[in-house]
PDB file of C-alpha atoms in Angstrom:
ATOM      1  CA  GLY A1354       0.000   0.000   0.000  1.00 65.00           C
ATOM      2  CA  ALA A1355       0.878   3.656  -0.063  1.00 75.00           C
ATOM      3  CA  VAL A1356       3.700   4.602   2.279  1.00 85.00           C
ATOM      4  CA  VAL A1357       4.714   8.009   3.513  1.00 90.00           C
ATOM      5  CA  SER A1358       8.174   8.232   5.016  1.00 93.00           C
ATOM      6  CA  GLN A1359       8.869  11.018   7.490  1.00 95.00           C
ATOM      7  CA  HIS A1360      12.305  11.964   8.854  1.00 95.00           C
ATOM      8  CA  PRO A1361      13.647  12.516  11.380  1.00 95.00           C
ATOM      9  CA  SER A1362      11.488  10.684  13.880  1.00 92.00           C
ATOM     10  CA  ARG A1363      12.982  12.591  16.758  1.00 93.00           C
ATOM     11  CA  VAL A1364      15.044  15.771  16.959  1.00 96.00           C
ATOM     12  CA  ILE A1365      16.339  17.958  19.742  1.00 96.00           C
ATOM     13  CA  CYS A1366      17.556  21.427  18.857  1.00 95.00           C
ATOM     14  CA  LYS A1367      18.633  24.599  20.590  1.00 96.00           C
ATOM     15  CA  SER A1368      16.480  27.706  20.736  1.00 97.00           C
ATOM     16  CA  GLY A1369      17.047  29.953  17.771  1.00 96.00           C
ATOM     17  CA  THR A1370      18.090  27.247  15.359  1.00 97.00           C
ATOM     18  CA  SER A1371      16.085  25.862  12.439  1.00 97.00           C
ATOM     19  CA  VAL A1372      14.929  22.310  11.926  1.00 97.00           C
ATOM     20  CA  LYS A1373      13.853  20.661   8.676  1.00 97.00           C
ATOM     21  CA  ILE A1374      11.417  17.766   8.578  1.00 97.00           C
ATOM     22  CA  GLU A1375      11.053  15.717   5.393  1.00 96.00           C
ATOM     23  CA  CYS A1376       8.012  13.862   4.169  1.00 95.00           C
ATOM     24  CA  ARG A1377       8.279  11.526   1.187  1.00 93.00           C
ATOM     25  CA  SER A1378       5.695   9.473  -0.618  1.00 89.00           C
ATOM     26  CA  LEU A1379       7.532   6.255  -1.467  1.00 89.00           C
ATOM     27  CA  ASP A1380       5.414   4.487  -4.046  1.00 82.00           C
ATOM     28  CA  PHE A1381       3.011   7.099  -5.296  1.00 82.00           C
ATOM     29  CA  GLN A1382       2.916  10.708  -6.335  1.00 82.00           C
ATOM     30  CA  ALA A1383       1.329  13.117  -3.931  1.00 81.00           C
ATOM     31  CA  THR A1384       0.231  16.379  -5.459  1.00 77.00           C
ATOM     32  CA  THR A1385      -1.101  17.433  -2.077  1.00 86.00           C
ATOM     33  CA  MET A1386       0.466  16.907   1.316  1.00 90.00           C
ATOM     34  CA  PHE A1387      -0.696  18.124   4.685  1.00 92.00           C
ATOM     35  CA  TRP A1388       1.186  19.052   7.833  1.00 95.00           C
ATOM     36  CA  TYR A1389      -0.338  18.507  11.250  1.00 93.00           C
ATOM     37  CA  ARG A1390       0.765  19.275  14.755  1.00 94.00           C
ATOM     38  CA  GLN A1391      -0.266  17.462  17.884  1.00 88.00           C
ATOM     39  CA  PHE A1392       0.067  18.831  21.398  1.00 80.00           C
ATOM     40  CA  PRO A1393       0.068  16.416  24.328  1.00 75.00           C
ATOM     41  CA  LYS A1394      -3.354  14.863  24.852  1.00 71.00           C
ATOM     42  CA  LYS A1395      -4.824  16.968  22.068  1.00 76.00           C
ATOM     43  CA  SER A1396      -6.093  16.208  18.614  1.00 82.00           C
ATOM     44  CA  LEU A1397      -4.063  16.626  15.464  1.00 86.00           C
ATOM     45  CA  MET A1398      -4.368  20.174  14.181  1.00 89.00           C
ATOM     46  CA  LEU A1399      -3.970  20.944  10.510  1.00 90.00           C
ATOM     47  CA  MET A1400      -1.213  23.498  10.034  1.00 93.00           C
ATOM     48  CA  ALA A1401      -0.998  23.823   6.269  1.00 93.00           C
ATOM     49  CA  THR A1402      -1.766  22.253   2.938  1.00 90.00           C
ATOM     50  CA  SER A1403       1.178  21.821   0.610  1.00 88.00           C
ATOM     51  CA  ASN A1404       0.653  21.670  -3.143  1.00 83.00           C
ATOM     52  CA  GLU A1405       3.424  20.643  -5.492  1.00 81.00           C
ATOM     53  CA  GLY A1406       4.843  23.597  -7.365  1.00 80.00           C
ATOM     54  CA  SER A1407       2.844  26.257  -5.556  1.00 82.00           C
ATOM     55  CA  LYS A1408       2.757  28.066  -2.258  1.00 86.00           C
ATOM     56  CA  ALA A1409       1.388  26.312   0.772  1.00 90.00           C
ATOM     57  CA  THR A1410      -1.963  27.272   2.230  1.00 90.00           C
ATOM     58  CA  TYR A1411      -1.742  27.934   5.946  1.00 93.00           C
ATOM     59  CA  GLU A1412      -4.516  27.544   8.484  1.00 90.00           C
ATOM     60  CA  GLN A1413      -5.539  30.498  10.563  1.00 89.00           C
ATOM     61  CA  GLY A1414      -3.119  31.214  13.357  1.00 91.00           C
ATOM     62  CA  VAL A1415      -0.167  29.398  11.805  1.00 93.00           C
ATOM     63  CA  GLU A1416       2.799  31.657  11.057  1.00 94.00           C
ATOM     64  CA  LYS A1417       3.945  31.002   7.519  1.00 92.00           C
ATOM     65  CA  ASP A1418       7.296  32.705   8.092  1.00 94.00           C
ATOM     66  CA  LYS A1419       7.985  30.428  11.016  1.00 96.00           C
ATOM     67  CA  PHE A1420       6.816  27.181   9.468  1.00 96.00           C
ATOM     68  CA  LEU A1421       8.245  27.144   5.962  1.00 95.00           C
ATOM     69  CA  ILE A1422       6.813  24.519   3.659  1.00 94.00           C
ATOM     70  CA  ASN A1423       8.357  23.484   0.371  1.00 90.00           C
ATOM     71  CA  HIS A1424       6.742  20.946  -1.941  1.00 87.00           C
ATOM     72  CA  ALA A1425       9.363  20.860  -4.673  1.00 81.00           C
ATOM     73  CA  SER A1426       8.435  17.541  -6.210  1.00 86.00           C
ATOM     74  CA  LEU A1427       5.546  15.106  -6.383  1.00 85.00           C
ATOM     75  CA  THR A1428       7.195  12.894  -3.771  1.00 89.00           C
ATOM     76  CA  LEU A1429       8.725  15.331  -1.296  1.00 91.00           C
ATOM     77  CA  SER A1430       7.420  18.018   1.006  1.00 93.00           C
ATOM     78  CA  THR A1431       9.504  19.647   3.729  1.00 95.00           C
ATOM     79  CA  LEU A1432       8.564  21.615   6.819  1.00 97.00           C
ATOM     80  CA  THR A1433      11.210  23.905   8.278  1.00 97.00           C
ATOM     81  CA  VAL A1434      10.676  25.291  11.748  1.00 97.00           C
ATOM     82  CA  THR A1435      12.691  28.492  11.727  1.00 97.00           C
ATOM     83  CA  SER A1436      14.187  30.141  14.806  1.00 96.00           C
ATOM     84  CA  ALA A1437      12.696  27.431  16.978  1.00 96.00           C
ATOM     85  CA  HIS A1438      11.540  28.187  20.500  1.00 95.00           C
ATOM     86  CA  PRO A1439      10.554  25.835  23.326  1.00 95.00           C
ATOM     87  CA  GLU A1440       6.859  26.442  22.591  1.00 94.00           C
ATOM     88  CA  ASP A1441       7.414  24.919  19.158  1.00 95.00           C
ATOM     89  CA  SER A1442       8.154  21.604  20.839  1.00 94.00           C
ATOM     90  CA  SER A1443       5.504  19.249  19.584  1.00 93.00           C
ATOM     91  CA  PHE A1444       4.735  16.201  17.490  1.00 93.00           C
ATOM     92  CA  TYR A1445       4.567  17.020  13.785  1.00 94.00           C
ATOM     93  CA  ILE A1446       2.956  14.653  11.294  1.00 94.00           C
ATOM     94  CA  CYS A1447       2.693  14.841   7.529  1.00 94.00           C
ATOM     95  CA  SER A1448       0.041  13.263   5.394  1.00 92.00           C
ATOM     96  CA  ALA A1449      -0.437  12.666   1.703  1.00 89.00           C
ATOM     97  CA  LYS A1450      -3.760  12.424  -0.015  1.00 79.00           C
ATOM     98  CA  MET A1451      -4.392   9.561  -2.355  1.00 68.00           C
ATOM     99  CA  THR A1452      -6.313  10.442  -5.448  1.00 62.00           C
ATOM    100  CA  VAL A1453      -7.379   6.870  -6.132  1.00 57.00           C
ATOM    101  CA  ASN A1454      -9.584   6.183  -3.133  1.00 57.00           C
ATOM    102  CA  TYR A1455      -9.633   9.496  -1.284  1.00 59.00           C
ATOM    103  CA  GLY A1456      -7.455   7.953   1.402  1.00 71.00           C
ATOM    104  CA  TYR A1457      -5.008   9.887   3.501  1.00 80.00           C
ATOM    105  CA  THR A1458      -1.738   8.216   4.410  1.00 85.00           C
ATOM    106  CA  PHE A1459       0.283   9.509   7.314  1.00 89.00           C
ATOM    107  CA  GLY A1460       3.967   9.614   8.071  1.00 91.00           C
ATOM    108  CA  SER A1461       5.253   8.248  11.359  1.00 89.00           C
ATOM    109  CA  GLY A1462       5.659  11.698  12.864  1.00 92.00           C
ATOM    110  CA  THR A1463       8.523  13.786  14.218  1.00 93.00           C
ATOM    111  CA  ARG A1464       8.958  14.589  17.879  1.00 93.00           C
ATOM    112  CA  LEU A1465      10.585  18.017  18.081  1.00 95.00           C
ATOM    113  CA  THR A1466      12.057  19.187  21.365  1.00 95.00           C
ATOM    114  CA  VAL A1467      13.497  22.693  21.543  1.00 96.00           C
ATOM    115  CA  VAL A1468      15.779  23.321  24.504  1.00 96.00           C
TER     116      VAL A1468
ATOM    117  CA  ASP B1048     -14.851  25.668  18.058  1.00 69.00           C
ATOM    118  CA  GLN B1049     -14.523  21.897  17.946  1.00 81.00           C
ATOM    119  CA  GLN B1050     -16.099  20.746  14.691  1.00 91.00           C
ATOM    120  CA  VAL B1051     -15.416  17.077  15.370  1.00 93.00           C
ATOM    121  CA  LYS B1052     -16.102  15.871  18.876  1.00 95.00           C
ATOM    122  CA  GLN B1053     -15.202  12.680  20.623  1.00 95.00           C
ATOM    123  CA  ASN B1054     -16.726  13.127  24.038  1.00 92.00           C
ATOM    124  CA  SER B1055     -15.272  10.034  25.656  1.00 94.00           C
ATOM    125  CA  PRO B1056     -11.565  10.497  26.419  1.00 92.00           C
ATOM    126  CA  SER B1057     -11.280   6.820  27.322  1.00 95.00           C
ATOM    127  CA  LEU B1058     -13.191   3.570  27.037  1.00 97.00           C
ATOM    128  CA  SER B1059     -12.518   0.241  28.706  1.00 97.00           C
ATOM    129  CA  VAL B1060     -13.887  -2.955  27.136  1.00 98.00           C
ATOM    130  CA  GLN B1061     -13.424  -6.581  27.952  1.00 98.00           C
ATOM    131  CA  GLU B1062     -11.659  -8.745  25.421  1.00 97.00           C
ATOM    132  CA  GLY B1063     -14.107 -10.456  23.075  1.00 97.00           C
ATOM    133  CA  ARG B1064     -16.838  -7.880  23.611  1.00 98.00           C
ATOM    134  CA  ILE B1065     -17.884  -5.105  21.267  1.00 98.00           C
ATOM    135  CA  SER B1066     -16.155  -1.713  21.426  1.00 98.00           C
ATOM    136  CA  ILE B1067     -18.232   1.252  20.320  1.00 98.00           C
ATOM    137  CA  LEU B1068     -16.503   4.568  19.785  1.00 98.00           C
ATOM    138  CA  ASN B1069     -18.610   7.615  19.114  1.00 98.00           C
ATOM    139  CA  CYS B1070     -18.034  10.802  17.188  1.00 98.00           C
ATOM    140  CA  ASP B1071     -20.184  13.879  16.556  1.00 97.00           C
ATOM    141  CA  TYR B1072     -19.641  16.673  14.084  1.00 96.00           C
ATOM    142  CA  THR B1073     -21.107  20.106  13.620  1.00 95.00           C
ATOM    143  CA  ASN B1074     -20.045  21.139  10.113  1.00 91.00           C
ATOM    144  CA  SER B1075     -22.735  20.118   7.613  1.00 91.00           C
ATOM    145  CA  MET B1076     -20.189  20.473   4.796  1.00 89.00           C
ATOM    146  CA  PHE B1077     -18.351  17.361   5.950  1.00 91.00           C
ATOM    147  CA  ASP B1078     -19.033  14.534   3.535  1.00 90.00           C
ATOM    148  CA  TYR B1079     -16.283  12.037   4.187  1.00 89.00           C
ATOM    149  CA  PHE B1080     -15.354  10.498   7.505  1.00 93.00           C
ATOM    150  CA  LEU B1081     -12.429   8.397   8.612  1.00 92.00           C
ATOM    151  CA  TRP B1082     -11.276   6.517  11.675  1.00 95.00           C
ATOM    152  CA  TYR B1083      -7.618   6.248  12.607  1.00 94.00           C
ATOM    153  CA  LYS B1084      -5.777   4.263  15.223  1.00 94.00           C
ATOM    154  CA  LYS B1085      -2.751   5.802  16.834  1.00 90.00           C
ATOM    155  CA  TYR B1086      -0.018   4.667  19.185  1.00 88.00           C
ATOM    156  CA  PRO B1087       2.141   7.163  21.106  1.00 82.00           C
ATOM    157  CA  ALA B1088       4.903   8.788  19.051  1.00 77.00           C
ATOM    158  CA  GLU B1089       3.601   7.259  15.837  1.00 84.00           C
ATOM    159  CA  GLY B1090       1.542   8.560  12.958  1.00 85.00           C
ATOM    160  CA  PRO B1091      -2.118   7.577  12.692  1.00 89.00           C
ATOM    161  CA  THR B1092      -2.983   4.359  10.895  1.00 88.00           C
ATOM    162  CA  PHE B1093      -6.049   4.341   8.691  1.00 87.00           C
ATOM    163  CA  LEU B1094      -8.791   1.933   9.754  1.00 93.00           C
ATOM    164  CA  ILE B1095     -11.959   2.586   7.835  1.00 93.00           C
ATOM    165  CA  SER B1096     -13.843   5.386   6.131  1.00 91.00           C
ATOM    166  CA  ILE B1097     -17.338   6.235   5.016  1.00 93.00           C
ATOM    167  CA  SER B1098     -18.795   8.610   2.495  1.00 91.00           C
ATOM    168  CA  SER B1099     -21.884  10.625   3.312  1.00 92.00           C
ATOM    169  CA  ILE B1100     -23.834   8.754   0.633  1.00 92.00           C
ATOM    170  CA  LYS B1101     -23.656   5.644   2.777  1.00 95.00           C
ATOM    171  CA  ASP B1102     -24.823   4.885   6.293  1.00 96.00           C
ATOM    172  CA  LYS B1103     -22.668   1.836   6.936  1.00 97.00           C
ATOM    173  CA  ASN B1104     -19.321   0.474   5.897  1.00 96.00           C
ATOM    174  CA  GLU B1105     -17.830  -2.772   7.083  1.00 97.00           C
ATOM    175  CA  ASP B1106     -14.302  -4.127   6.920  1.00 95.00           C
ATOM    176  CA  GLY B1107     -13.571  -7.258   8.898  1.00 97.00           C
ATOM    177  CA  ARG B1108     -13.992  -6.572  12.595  1.00 97.00           C
ATOM    178  CA  PHE B1109     -14.543  -2.863  11.983  1.00 97.00           C
ATOM    179  CA  THR B1110     -17.867  -1.287  11.067  1.00 98.00           C
ATOM    180  CA  VAL B1111     -18.586   2.414  10.816  1.00 98.00           C
ATOM    181  CA  PHE B1112     -22.119   3.755  11.024  1.00 98.00           C
ATOM    182  CA  LEU B1113     -23.118   7.220   9.888  1.00 98.00           C
ATOM    183  CA  ASN B1114     -26.268   9.045  10.935  1.00 97.00           C
ATOM    184  CA  LYS B1115     -26.291  12.215   8.873  1.00 96.00           C
ATOM    185  CA  SER B1116     -29.418  13.678  10.413  1.00 96.00           C
ATOM    186  CA  ALA B1117     -27.873  13.418  13.865  1.00 97.00           C
ATOM    187  CA  LYS B1118     -24.385  14.331  12.596  1.00 97.00           C
ATOM    188  CA  HIS B1119     -23.111  11.287  14.408  1.00 98.00           C
ATOM    189  CA  LEU B1120     -20.901   8.387  13.520  1.00 97.00           C
ATOM    190  CA  SER B1121     -19.647   5.408  15.423  1.00 98.00           C
ATOM    191  CA  LEU B1122     -16.981   2.784  15.059  1.00 98.00           C
ATOM    192  CA  HIS B1123     -17.784  -0.745  16.154  1.00 98.00           C
ATOM    193  CA  ILE B1124     -15.021  -3.244  16.789  1.00 98.00           C
ATOM    194  CA  VAL B1125     -16.109  -6.811  17.344  1.00 97.00           C
ATOM    195  CA  PRO B1126     -14.731  -8.897  18.816  1.00 98.00           C
ATOM    196  CA  SER B1127     -12.317  -6.595  20.648  1.00 98.00           C
ATOM    197  CA  GLN B1128      -8.765  -7.851  20.932  1.00 97.00           C
ATOM    198  CA  PRO B1129      -5.859  -6.762  23.181  1.00 95.00           C
ATOM    199  CA  GLY B1130      -4.039  -5.352  20.140  1.00 94.00           C
ATOM    200  CA  ASP B1131      -6.904  -2.936  19.635  1.00 96.00           C
ATOM    201  CA  SER B1132      -5.789  -0.935  22.664  1.00 96.00           C
ATOM    202  CA  ALA B1133      -4.794   2.461  21.274  1.00 96.00           C
ATOM    203  CA  VAL B1134      -6.120   5.964  20.772  1.00 94.00           C
ATOM    204  CA  TYR B1135      -8.782   6.197  18.086  1.00 96.00           C
ATOM    205  CA  PHE B1136      -9.329   9.403  16.174  1.00 94.00           C
ATOM    206  CA  CYS B1137     -12.386  10.331  14.217  1.00 95.00           C
ATOM    207  CA  ALA B1138     -11.669  12.659  11.284  1.00 92.00           C
ATOM    208  CA  ALA B1139     -13.804  14.466   8.758  1.00 92.00           C
ATOM    209  CA  SER B1140     -13.331  16.170   5.437  1.00 87.00           C
ATOM    210  CA  ALA B1141     -15.400  18.346   3.147  1.00 83.00           C
ATOM    211  CA  LEU B1142     -14.172  16.268   0.237  1.00 66.00           C
ATOM    212  CA  MET B1143     -16.589  17.329  -2.429  1.00 61.00           C
ATOM    213  CA  ALA B1144     -17.212  20.811  -1.143  1.00 53.00           C
ATOM    214  CA  ARG B1145     -14.090  22.224  -2.699  1.00 51.00           C
ATOM    215  CA  ALA B1146     -12.969  22.056  -6.300  1.00 45.00           C
ATOM    216  CA  GLY B1147     -10.417  19.288  -6.727  1.00 46.00           C
ATOM    217  CA  GLY B1148     -11.490  17.574  -3.556  1.00 46.00           C
ATOM    218  CA  ALA B1149      -8.183  18.129  -1.778  1.00 52.00           C
ATOM    219  CA  ASP B1150      -8.787  19.070   1.814  1.00 68.00           C
ATOM    220  CA  GLY B1151      -7.072  18.551   5.111  1.00 79.00           C
ATOM    221  CA  LEU B1152      -8.756  16.540   7.801  1.00 85.00           C
ATOM    222  CA  THR B1153     -10.399  17.851  10.933  1.00 89.00           C
ATOM    223  CA  PHE B1154      -9.760  15.545  13.840  1.00 91.00           C
ATOM    224  CA  GLY B1155     -11.526  14.866  17.093  1.00 92.00           C
ATOM    225  CA  LYS B1156      -9.487  14.717  20.302  1.00 90.00           C
ATOM    226  CA  GLY B1157      -9.416  10.956  20.309  1.00 93.00           C
ATOM    227  CA  THR B1158     -10.664   8.173  22.541  1.00 95.00           C
ATOM    228  CA  HIS B1159      -8.243   5.938  24.370  1.00 95.00           C
ATOM    229  CA  LEU B1160      -9.553   2.399  24.020  1.00 97.00           C
ATOM    230  CA  ILE B1161      -8.347  -0.087  26.599  1.00 97.00           C
ATOM    231  CA  ILE B1162      -9.072  -3.757  26.031  1.00 97.00           C
ATOM    232  CA  GLN B1163      -9.004  -5.718  29.247  1.00 96.00           C
ATOM    233  CA  PRO B1164      -8.165  -9.440  29.247  1.00 91.00           C
TER     234      PRO B1164
END
């Protein structure tokens, strides 16, 4: 079945630095990918929708200059958390939408800890 | 404003019995619903989905029921097994509402299902 690979699975960084998270669709082309964030004991919140070759669409309240999304190819979308702060510590998950059966496949997530 | 609600944070069921997880939604534009299973520090795993043109979809031990008039759906797992213990998320999408059909999912807060031996 469709597989979405997300790396890294876990990252610890210092305040003020930037972190890049990659999301790849391994055996299919994903024209649309989504980035979610999950706080402890909360639901997954959609951050942005990433379309190949165009600018990402951000949800209300999400800073586009802080969370840079690049969807340069049909198999790769990246999320860069710029100038990270401790409040950015969270679990980030990407998802790709299948066009065949309207399914959404998720990556395994990235646990970001900013110290 | 929580558009997808899972009002039970946790549910404990005896092994072999039926597990029923409930989900309510408020946005009438939602026309596609999904259930995901999630373990800590992992991404959600797709279980089953249902389109608003149906009221029931079954896949093995999993059945999803949709009551559009009540804006309510439920996931039935029978018989429940120890490996079913996880957090279950209900998600919804306004799939057909937008041109192209590409839309992010709106998730509920999840229900922690605990299967007791």
